Tab-separated table of C-alpha atoms in Angstrom:
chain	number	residue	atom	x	y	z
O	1	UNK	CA	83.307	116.454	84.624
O	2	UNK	CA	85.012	118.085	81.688
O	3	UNK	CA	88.062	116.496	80.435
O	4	UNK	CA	91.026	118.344	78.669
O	5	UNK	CA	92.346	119.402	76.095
O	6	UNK	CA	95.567	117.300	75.945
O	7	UNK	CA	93.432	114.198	76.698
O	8	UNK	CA	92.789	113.315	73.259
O	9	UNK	CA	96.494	112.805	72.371
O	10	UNK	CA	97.114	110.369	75.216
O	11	UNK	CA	94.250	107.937	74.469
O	12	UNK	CA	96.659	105.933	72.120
O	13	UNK	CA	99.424	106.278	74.780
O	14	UNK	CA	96.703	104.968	77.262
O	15	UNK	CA	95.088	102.218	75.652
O	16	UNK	CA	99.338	101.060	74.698
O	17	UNK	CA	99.822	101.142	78.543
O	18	UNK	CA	96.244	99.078	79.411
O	19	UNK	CA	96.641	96.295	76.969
O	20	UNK	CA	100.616	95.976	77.052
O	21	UNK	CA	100.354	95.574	81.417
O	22	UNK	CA	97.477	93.108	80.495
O	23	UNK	CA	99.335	90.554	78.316
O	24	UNK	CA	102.499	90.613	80.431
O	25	UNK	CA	100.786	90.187	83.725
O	26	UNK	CA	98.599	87.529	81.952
O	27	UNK	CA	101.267	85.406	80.520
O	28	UNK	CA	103.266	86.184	84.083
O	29	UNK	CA	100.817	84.704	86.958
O	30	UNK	CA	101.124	81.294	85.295
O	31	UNK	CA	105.060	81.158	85.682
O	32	UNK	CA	104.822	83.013	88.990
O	33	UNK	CA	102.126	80.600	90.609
O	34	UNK	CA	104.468	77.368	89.441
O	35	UNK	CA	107.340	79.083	91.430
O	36	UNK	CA	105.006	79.668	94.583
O	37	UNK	CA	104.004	75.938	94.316
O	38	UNK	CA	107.230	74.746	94.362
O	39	UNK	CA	108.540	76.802	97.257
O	40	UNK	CA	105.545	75.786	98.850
O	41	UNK	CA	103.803	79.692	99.000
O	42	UNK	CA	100.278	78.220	99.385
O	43	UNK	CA	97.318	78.963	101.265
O	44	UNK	CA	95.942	75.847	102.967
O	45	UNK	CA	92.556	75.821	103.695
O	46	UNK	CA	91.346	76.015	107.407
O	47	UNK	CA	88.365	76.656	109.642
O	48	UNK	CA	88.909	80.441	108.754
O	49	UNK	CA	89.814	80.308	105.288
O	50	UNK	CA	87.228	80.830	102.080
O	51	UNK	CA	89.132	78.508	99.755
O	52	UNK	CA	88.221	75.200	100.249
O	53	UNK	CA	91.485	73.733	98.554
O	54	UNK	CA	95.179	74.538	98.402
O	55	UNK	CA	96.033	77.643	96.438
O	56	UNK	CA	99.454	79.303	95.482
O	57	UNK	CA	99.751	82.947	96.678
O	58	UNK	CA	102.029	85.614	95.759
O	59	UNK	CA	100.409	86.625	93.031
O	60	UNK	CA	100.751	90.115	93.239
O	61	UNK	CA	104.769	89.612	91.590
O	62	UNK	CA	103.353	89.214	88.477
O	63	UNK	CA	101.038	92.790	89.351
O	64	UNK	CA	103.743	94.474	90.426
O	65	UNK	CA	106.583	93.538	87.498
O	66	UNK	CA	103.833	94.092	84.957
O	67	UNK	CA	103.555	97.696	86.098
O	68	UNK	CA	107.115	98.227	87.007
O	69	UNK	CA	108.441	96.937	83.322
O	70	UNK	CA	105.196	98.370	81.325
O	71	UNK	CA	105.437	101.928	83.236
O	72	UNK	CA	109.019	102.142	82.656
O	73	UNK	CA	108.501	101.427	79.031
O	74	UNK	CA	105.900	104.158	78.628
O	75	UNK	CA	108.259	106.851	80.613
O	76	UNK	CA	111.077	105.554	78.005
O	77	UNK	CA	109.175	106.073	74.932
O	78	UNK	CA	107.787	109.077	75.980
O	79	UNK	CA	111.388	110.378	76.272
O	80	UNK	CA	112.578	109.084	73.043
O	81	UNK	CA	108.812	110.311	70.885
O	82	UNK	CA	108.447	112.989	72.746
O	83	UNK	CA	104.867	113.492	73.238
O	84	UNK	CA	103.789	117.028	73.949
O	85	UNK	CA	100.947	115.970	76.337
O	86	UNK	CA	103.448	115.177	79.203
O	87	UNK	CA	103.172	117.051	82.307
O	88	UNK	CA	105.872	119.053	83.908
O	89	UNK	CA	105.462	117.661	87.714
O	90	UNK	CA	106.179	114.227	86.617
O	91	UNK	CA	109.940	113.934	87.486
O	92	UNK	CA	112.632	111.601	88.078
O	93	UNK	CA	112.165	111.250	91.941
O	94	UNK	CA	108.692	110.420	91.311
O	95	UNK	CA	109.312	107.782	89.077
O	96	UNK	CA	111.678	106.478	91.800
O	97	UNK	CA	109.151	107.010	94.694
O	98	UNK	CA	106.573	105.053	92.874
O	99	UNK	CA	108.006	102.457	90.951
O	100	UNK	CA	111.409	101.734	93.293
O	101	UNK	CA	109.256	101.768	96.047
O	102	UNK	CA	106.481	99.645	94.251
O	103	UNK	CA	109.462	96.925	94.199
O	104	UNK	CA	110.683	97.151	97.433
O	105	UNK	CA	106.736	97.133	98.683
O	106	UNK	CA	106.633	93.312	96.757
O	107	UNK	CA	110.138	92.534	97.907
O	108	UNK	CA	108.905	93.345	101.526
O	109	UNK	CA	105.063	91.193	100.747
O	110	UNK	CA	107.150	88.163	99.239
O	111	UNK	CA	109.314	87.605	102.613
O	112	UNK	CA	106.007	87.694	104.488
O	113	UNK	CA	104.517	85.450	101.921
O	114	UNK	CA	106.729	82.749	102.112
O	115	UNK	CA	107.346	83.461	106.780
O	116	UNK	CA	104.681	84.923	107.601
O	117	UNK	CA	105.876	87.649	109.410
O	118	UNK	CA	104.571	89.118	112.560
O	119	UNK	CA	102.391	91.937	112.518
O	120	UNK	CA	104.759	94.221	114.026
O	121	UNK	CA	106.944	93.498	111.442
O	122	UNK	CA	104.014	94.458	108.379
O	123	UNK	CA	103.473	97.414	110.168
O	124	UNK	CA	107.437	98.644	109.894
O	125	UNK	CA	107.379	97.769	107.001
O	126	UNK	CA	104.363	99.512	106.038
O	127	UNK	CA	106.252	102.639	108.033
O	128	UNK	CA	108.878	102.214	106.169
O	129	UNK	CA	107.717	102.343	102.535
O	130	UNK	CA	105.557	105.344	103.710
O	131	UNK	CA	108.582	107.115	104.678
O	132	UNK	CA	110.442	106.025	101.235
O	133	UNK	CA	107.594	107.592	99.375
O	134	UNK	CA	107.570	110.842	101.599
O	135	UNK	CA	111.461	111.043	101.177
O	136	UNK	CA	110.894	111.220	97.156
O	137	UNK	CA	108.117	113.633	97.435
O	138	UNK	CA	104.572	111.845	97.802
O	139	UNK	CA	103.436	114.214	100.515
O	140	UNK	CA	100.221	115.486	100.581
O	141	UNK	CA	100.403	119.363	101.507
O	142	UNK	CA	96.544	120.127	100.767
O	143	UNK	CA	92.646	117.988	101.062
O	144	UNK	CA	89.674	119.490	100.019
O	145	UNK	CA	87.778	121.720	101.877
O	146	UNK	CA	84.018	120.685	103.268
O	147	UNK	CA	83.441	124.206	103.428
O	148	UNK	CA	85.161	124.944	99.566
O	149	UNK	CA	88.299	125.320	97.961
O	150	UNK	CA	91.413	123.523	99.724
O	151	UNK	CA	93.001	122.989	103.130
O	152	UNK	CA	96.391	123.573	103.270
O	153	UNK	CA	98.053	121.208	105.717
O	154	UNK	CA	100.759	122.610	107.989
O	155	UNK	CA	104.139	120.693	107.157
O	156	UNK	CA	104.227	117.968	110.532
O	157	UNK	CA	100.518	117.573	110.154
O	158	UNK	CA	101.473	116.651	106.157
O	159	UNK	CA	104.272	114.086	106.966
O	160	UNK	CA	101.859	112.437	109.503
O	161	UNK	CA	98.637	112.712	107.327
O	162	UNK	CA	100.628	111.154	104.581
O	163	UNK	CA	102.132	107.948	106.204
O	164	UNK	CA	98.388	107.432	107.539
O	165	UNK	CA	97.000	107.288	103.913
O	166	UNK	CA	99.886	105.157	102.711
O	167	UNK	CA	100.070	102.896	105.762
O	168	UNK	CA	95.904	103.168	105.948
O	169	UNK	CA	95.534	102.225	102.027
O	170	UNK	CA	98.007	99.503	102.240
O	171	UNK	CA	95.986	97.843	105.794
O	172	UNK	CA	92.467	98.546	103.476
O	173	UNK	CA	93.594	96.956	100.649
O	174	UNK	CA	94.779	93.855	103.225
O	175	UNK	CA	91.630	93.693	105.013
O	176	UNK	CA	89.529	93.697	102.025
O	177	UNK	CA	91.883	90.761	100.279
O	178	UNK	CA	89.241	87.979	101.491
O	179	UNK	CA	87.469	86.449	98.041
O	180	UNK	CA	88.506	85.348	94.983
O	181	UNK	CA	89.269	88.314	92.478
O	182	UNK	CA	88.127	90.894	95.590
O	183	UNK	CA	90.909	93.235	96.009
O	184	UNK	CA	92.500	92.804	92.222
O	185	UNK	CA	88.957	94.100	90.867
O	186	UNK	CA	88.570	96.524	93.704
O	187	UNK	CA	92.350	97.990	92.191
O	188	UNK	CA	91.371	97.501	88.755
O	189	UNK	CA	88.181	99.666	89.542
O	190	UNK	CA	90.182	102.681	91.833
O	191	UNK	CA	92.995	102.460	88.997
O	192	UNK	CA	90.589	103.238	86.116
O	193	UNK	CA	88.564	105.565	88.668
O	194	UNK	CA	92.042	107.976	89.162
O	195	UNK	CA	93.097	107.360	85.482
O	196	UNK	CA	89.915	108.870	84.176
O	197	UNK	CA	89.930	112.044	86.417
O	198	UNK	CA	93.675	112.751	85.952
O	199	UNK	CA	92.051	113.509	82.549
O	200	UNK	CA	89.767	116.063	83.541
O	201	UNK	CA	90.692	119.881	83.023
O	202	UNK	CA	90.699	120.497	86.732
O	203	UNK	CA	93.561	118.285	87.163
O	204	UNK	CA	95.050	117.593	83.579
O	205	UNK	CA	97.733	115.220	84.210
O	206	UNK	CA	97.451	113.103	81.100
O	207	UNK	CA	100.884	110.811	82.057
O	208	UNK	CA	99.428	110.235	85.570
O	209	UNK	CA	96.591	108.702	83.668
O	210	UNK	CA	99.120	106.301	81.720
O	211	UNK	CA	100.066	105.352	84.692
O	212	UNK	CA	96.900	104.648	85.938
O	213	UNK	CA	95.875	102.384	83.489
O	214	UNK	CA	98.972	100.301	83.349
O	215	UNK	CA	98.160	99.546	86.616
O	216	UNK	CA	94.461	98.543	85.433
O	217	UNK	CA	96.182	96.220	82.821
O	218	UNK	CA	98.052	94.614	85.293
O	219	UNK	CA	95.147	94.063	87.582
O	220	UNK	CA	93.070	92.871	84.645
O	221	UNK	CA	95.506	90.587	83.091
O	222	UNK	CA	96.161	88.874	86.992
O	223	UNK	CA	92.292	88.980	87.775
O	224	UNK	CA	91.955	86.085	84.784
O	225	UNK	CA	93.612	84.054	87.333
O	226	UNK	CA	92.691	85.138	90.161
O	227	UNK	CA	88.846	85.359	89.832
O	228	UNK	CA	86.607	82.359	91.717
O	229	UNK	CA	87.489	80.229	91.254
O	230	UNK	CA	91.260	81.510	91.512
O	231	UNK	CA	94.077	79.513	90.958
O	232	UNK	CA	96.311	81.656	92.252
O	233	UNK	CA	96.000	84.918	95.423
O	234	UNK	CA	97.419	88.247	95.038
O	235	UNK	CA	99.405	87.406	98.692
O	236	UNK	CA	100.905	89.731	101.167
O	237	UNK	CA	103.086	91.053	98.116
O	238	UNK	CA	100.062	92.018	96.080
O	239	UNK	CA	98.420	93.706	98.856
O	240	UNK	CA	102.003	95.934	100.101
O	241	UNK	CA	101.982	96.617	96.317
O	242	UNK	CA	98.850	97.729	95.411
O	243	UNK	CA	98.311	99.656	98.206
O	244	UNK	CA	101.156	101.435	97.957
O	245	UNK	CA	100.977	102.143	94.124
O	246	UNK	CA	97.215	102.955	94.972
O	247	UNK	CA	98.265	105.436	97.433
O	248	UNK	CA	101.053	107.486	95.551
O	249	UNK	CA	99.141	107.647	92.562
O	250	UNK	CA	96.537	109.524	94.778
O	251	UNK	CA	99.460	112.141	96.023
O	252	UNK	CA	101.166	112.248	92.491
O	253	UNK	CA	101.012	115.824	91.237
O	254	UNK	CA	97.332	117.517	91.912
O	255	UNK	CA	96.503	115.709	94.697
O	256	UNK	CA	93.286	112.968	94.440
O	257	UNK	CA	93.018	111.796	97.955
O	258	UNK	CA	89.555	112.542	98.015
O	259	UNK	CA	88.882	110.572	94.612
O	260	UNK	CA	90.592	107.676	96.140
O	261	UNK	CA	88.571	107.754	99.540
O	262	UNK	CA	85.386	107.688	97.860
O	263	UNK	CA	86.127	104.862	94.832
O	264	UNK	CA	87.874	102.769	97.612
O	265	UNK	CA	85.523	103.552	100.457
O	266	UNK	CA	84.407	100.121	100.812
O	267	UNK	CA	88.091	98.848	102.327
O	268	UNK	CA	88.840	102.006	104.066
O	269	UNK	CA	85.434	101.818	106.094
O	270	UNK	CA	85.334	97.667	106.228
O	271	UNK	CA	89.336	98.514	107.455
O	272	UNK	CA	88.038	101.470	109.872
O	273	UNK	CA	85.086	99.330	111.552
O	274	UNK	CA	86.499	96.106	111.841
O	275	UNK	CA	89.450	98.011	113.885
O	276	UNK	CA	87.104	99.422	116.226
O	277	UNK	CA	84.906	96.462	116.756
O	278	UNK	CA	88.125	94.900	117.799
O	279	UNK	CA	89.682	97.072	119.882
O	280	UNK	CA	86.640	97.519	121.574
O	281	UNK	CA	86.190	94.309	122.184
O	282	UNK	CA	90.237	94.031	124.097
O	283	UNK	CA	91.677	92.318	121.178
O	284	UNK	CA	94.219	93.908	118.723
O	285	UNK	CA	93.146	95.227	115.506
O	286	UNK	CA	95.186	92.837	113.515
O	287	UNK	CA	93.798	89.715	115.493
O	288	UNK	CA	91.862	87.008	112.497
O	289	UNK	CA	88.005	86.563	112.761
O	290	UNK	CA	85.012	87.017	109.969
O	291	UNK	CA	83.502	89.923	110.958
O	292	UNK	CA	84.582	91.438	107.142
O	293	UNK	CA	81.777	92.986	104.987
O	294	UNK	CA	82.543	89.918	102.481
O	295	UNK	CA	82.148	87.671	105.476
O	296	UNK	CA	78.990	89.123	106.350
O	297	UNK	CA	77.513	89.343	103.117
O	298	UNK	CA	78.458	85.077	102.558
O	299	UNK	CA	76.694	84.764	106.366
O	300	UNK	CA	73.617	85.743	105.291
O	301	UNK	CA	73.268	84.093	101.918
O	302	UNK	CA	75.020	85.495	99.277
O	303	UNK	CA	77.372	82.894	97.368
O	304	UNK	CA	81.442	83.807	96.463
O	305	UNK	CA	80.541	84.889	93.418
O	306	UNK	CA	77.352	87.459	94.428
O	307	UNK	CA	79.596	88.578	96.906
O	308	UNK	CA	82.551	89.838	94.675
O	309	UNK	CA	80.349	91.002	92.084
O	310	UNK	CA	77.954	93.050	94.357
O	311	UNK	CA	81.410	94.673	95.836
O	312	UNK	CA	82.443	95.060	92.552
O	313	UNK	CA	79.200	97.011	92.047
O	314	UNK	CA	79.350	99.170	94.971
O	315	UNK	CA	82.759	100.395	93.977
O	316	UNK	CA	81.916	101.296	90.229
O	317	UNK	CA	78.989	103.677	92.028
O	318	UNK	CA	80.973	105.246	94.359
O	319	UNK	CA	84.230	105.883	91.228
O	320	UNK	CA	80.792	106.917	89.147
O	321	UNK	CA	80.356	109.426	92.163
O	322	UNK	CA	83.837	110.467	92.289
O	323	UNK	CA	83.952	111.420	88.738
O	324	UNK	CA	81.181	113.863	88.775
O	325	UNK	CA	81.510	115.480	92.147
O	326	UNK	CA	83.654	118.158	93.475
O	327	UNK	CA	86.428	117.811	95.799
O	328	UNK	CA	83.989	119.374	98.688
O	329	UNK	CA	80.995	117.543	97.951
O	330	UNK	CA	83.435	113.957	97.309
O	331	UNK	CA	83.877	114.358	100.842
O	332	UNK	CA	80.522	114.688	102.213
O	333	UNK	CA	79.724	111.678	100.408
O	334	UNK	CA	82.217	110.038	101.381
O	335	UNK	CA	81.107	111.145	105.373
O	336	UNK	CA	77.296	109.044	103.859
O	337	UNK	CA	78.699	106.120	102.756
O	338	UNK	CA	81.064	105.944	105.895
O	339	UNK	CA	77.752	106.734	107.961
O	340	UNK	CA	75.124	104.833	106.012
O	341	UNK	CA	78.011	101.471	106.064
O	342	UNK	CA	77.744	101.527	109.464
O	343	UNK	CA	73.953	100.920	109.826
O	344	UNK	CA	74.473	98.126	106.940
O	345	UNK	CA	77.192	95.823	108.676
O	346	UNK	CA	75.157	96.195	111.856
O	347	UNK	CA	72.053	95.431	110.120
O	348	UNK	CA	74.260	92.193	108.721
O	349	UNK	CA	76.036	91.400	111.950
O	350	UNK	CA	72.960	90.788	114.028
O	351	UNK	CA	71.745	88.243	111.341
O	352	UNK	CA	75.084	86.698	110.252
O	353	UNK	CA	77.162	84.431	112.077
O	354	UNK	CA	79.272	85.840	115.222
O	355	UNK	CA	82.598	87.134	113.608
O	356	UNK	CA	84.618	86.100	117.064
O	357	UNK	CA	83.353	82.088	116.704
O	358	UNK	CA	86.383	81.065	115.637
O	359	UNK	CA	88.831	82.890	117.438
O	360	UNK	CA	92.043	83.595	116.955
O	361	UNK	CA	94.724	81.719	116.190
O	362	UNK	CA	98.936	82.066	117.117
O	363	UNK	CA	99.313	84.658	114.356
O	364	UNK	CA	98.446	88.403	115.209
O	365	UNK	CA	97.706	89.615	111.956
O	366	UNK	CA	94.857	90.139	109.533
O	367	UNK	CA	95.716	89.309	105.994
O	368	UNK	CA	92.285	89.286	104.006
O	369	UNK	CA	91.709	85.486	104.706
O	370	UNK	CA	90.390	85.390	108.010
């Protein structure tokens, strides 16, 4: 991993965007969660549910307008200072695709939030935002290559490939939204992950990095609230945003979708199994039980805490991984992990609890909790 040239000049511009996202989203979550609790946005605990007392949700508002307000900021003064290290392929569409569409993706998580929508309706709008974002640009024309160098993806196969990462990244991010602090660290690690190689000289994109870590700040700043014991969850709007921020800033410019697989292979591969285990056993993919890596890992011993923070662990390795392999060889790792996390949750199924013994309940959707 080498980085560039131009990476020096943006550290400033950087470590503005990281601690600026942090102290908005920090002094935001508190107003936010005493809105939730007084339209009664709360998260009551059940026979399913981790949290053992009533929590607020919706905490993701005070992600997303910390990232929305800070980014928009940055992209301001950059226009007005005119730093030299901005890249050419960051454009006004793309500012729309990811930070319009990073609203409307919280708009769309706060009406589910406070009716719990049915899953058909999450999934158009997942479809939706997807095509948003491919309508401003966020397509991704090539992937690397197993064999070397890249694979150019015919046009159709790029729209569809593209609203299966955004769509995928959102449902990974959901599924993975189980434990205190779980998904908002998981972000804060991917962010920082992308950030850092946007920096490199094989993809140079010093802004993209800004970006990145404004999004890190406003993960950070919300995970002070939001760690176990939280007072306050991300909710359906933190999970439509983050996953959808997550996902463009993967596309955006020199594509880093393999980057992104890897760092964030634990919720894509949790995501992938869980929906075959389901629909193999006749039920749909979206139905609630505890048959989550998280789930399994508290089954066999490990307390809230351990959990998150051996997650947390896993992740870091994998970015660690990300950073200083190629695109070729990201893959193939990622192809282990994927492999290797198979053997572990059957290893931890057959000694945790059965993920089915609660069954499900009238809703048809998984989101995180169950």
């Amino acid at each position: 991993m080498i980085i560039s040239s131009s990476a020096g000049a943006a550290l400033p511009f950087l470590a503005v965007g990281l601690v600026g996202a942090a102290v908005v989203s920090f002094l935001l979550t508190p107003l936010v969660r005493r809105i939730a609790i007084r339209y009664g946005a709360i998260d009551h605990p059940d026979a399913r549910r981790v949290n053992v007392r009533p929590v607020p949700r919706g905490g993701g508002v005070a992600v997303a307008i910390a990232f929305i307000v800070v980014a928009a900021l940055m992209l301001a003064l950059n226009e007005v200072v005119a730093f030299a290290f901005v890249p050419t392929n960051i454009d006004l569409v793309d500012v729309v695709g990811l930070l319009i569409g990073g609203a409307l993706a919280t708009a769309f998580g706060v009406i589910d939030d406070a009716l719990d929508l049915r899953a058909r309706w999450q999934f158009a709008g997942q479809l939706g935002l997807a095509l948003f974002a491919i309508a401003t640009g966020y397509v991704v024309v090539f992937i690397a290559n197993p064999l070397g160098g890249q694979l150019h993806l015919p046009i159709p196969v790029a729209y569809g490939f593209s609203i299966l990462w955004i769509a995928g990244m959102i449902n990974s991010i959901n599924f993975i939204d189980g434990l205190d602090g779980l998904s908002s660290g998981i972000g804060l690690i991917a962010a920082i992950t992308l950030g850092v190689i946007s920096l490199t000289q094989d993809v140079s994109q010093p802004f993209v990095a800004v970006l990145c870590f404004v999004l890190a700040g406003s993960l950070l700043g919300f995970l002070r609230w939001n760690f176990h014991p939280a007072t306050i969850f991300a909710g359906t709007s933190g999970v439509m945003f983050l996953g959808y921020t997550l996902a463009l800033l993967s596309i955006l410019g020199a594509a880093k979708v393999a980057v992104a697989m890897l760092v964030l292979g634990v919720p894509i591969i949790d995501a992938f199994w869980i929906i075959v285990r389901r629909i193999a056993g006749g039920r749909s993919p979206f139905s609630p039980d505890r048959g989550h890596l998280h789930h399994r890992l508290l089954d066999v011993g490990l307390s809230h805490r351990q959990t998150v923070l051996l997650i947390y662990g896993i992740c870091i390795a994998l970015g660690v991984l990300a950073l200083v392999l190629s695109g070729a060889t990201q893959i193939y790792a990622f192809v282990g992990v994927f492999v290797a996390s198979g053997f572990v949750l059957f290893i931890l199924a057959r000694g945790g609890l059965d993920p089915d013994a609660f069954g499900p309940d009238d809703r048809d959707e998984d989101d995180g909790r169950y």
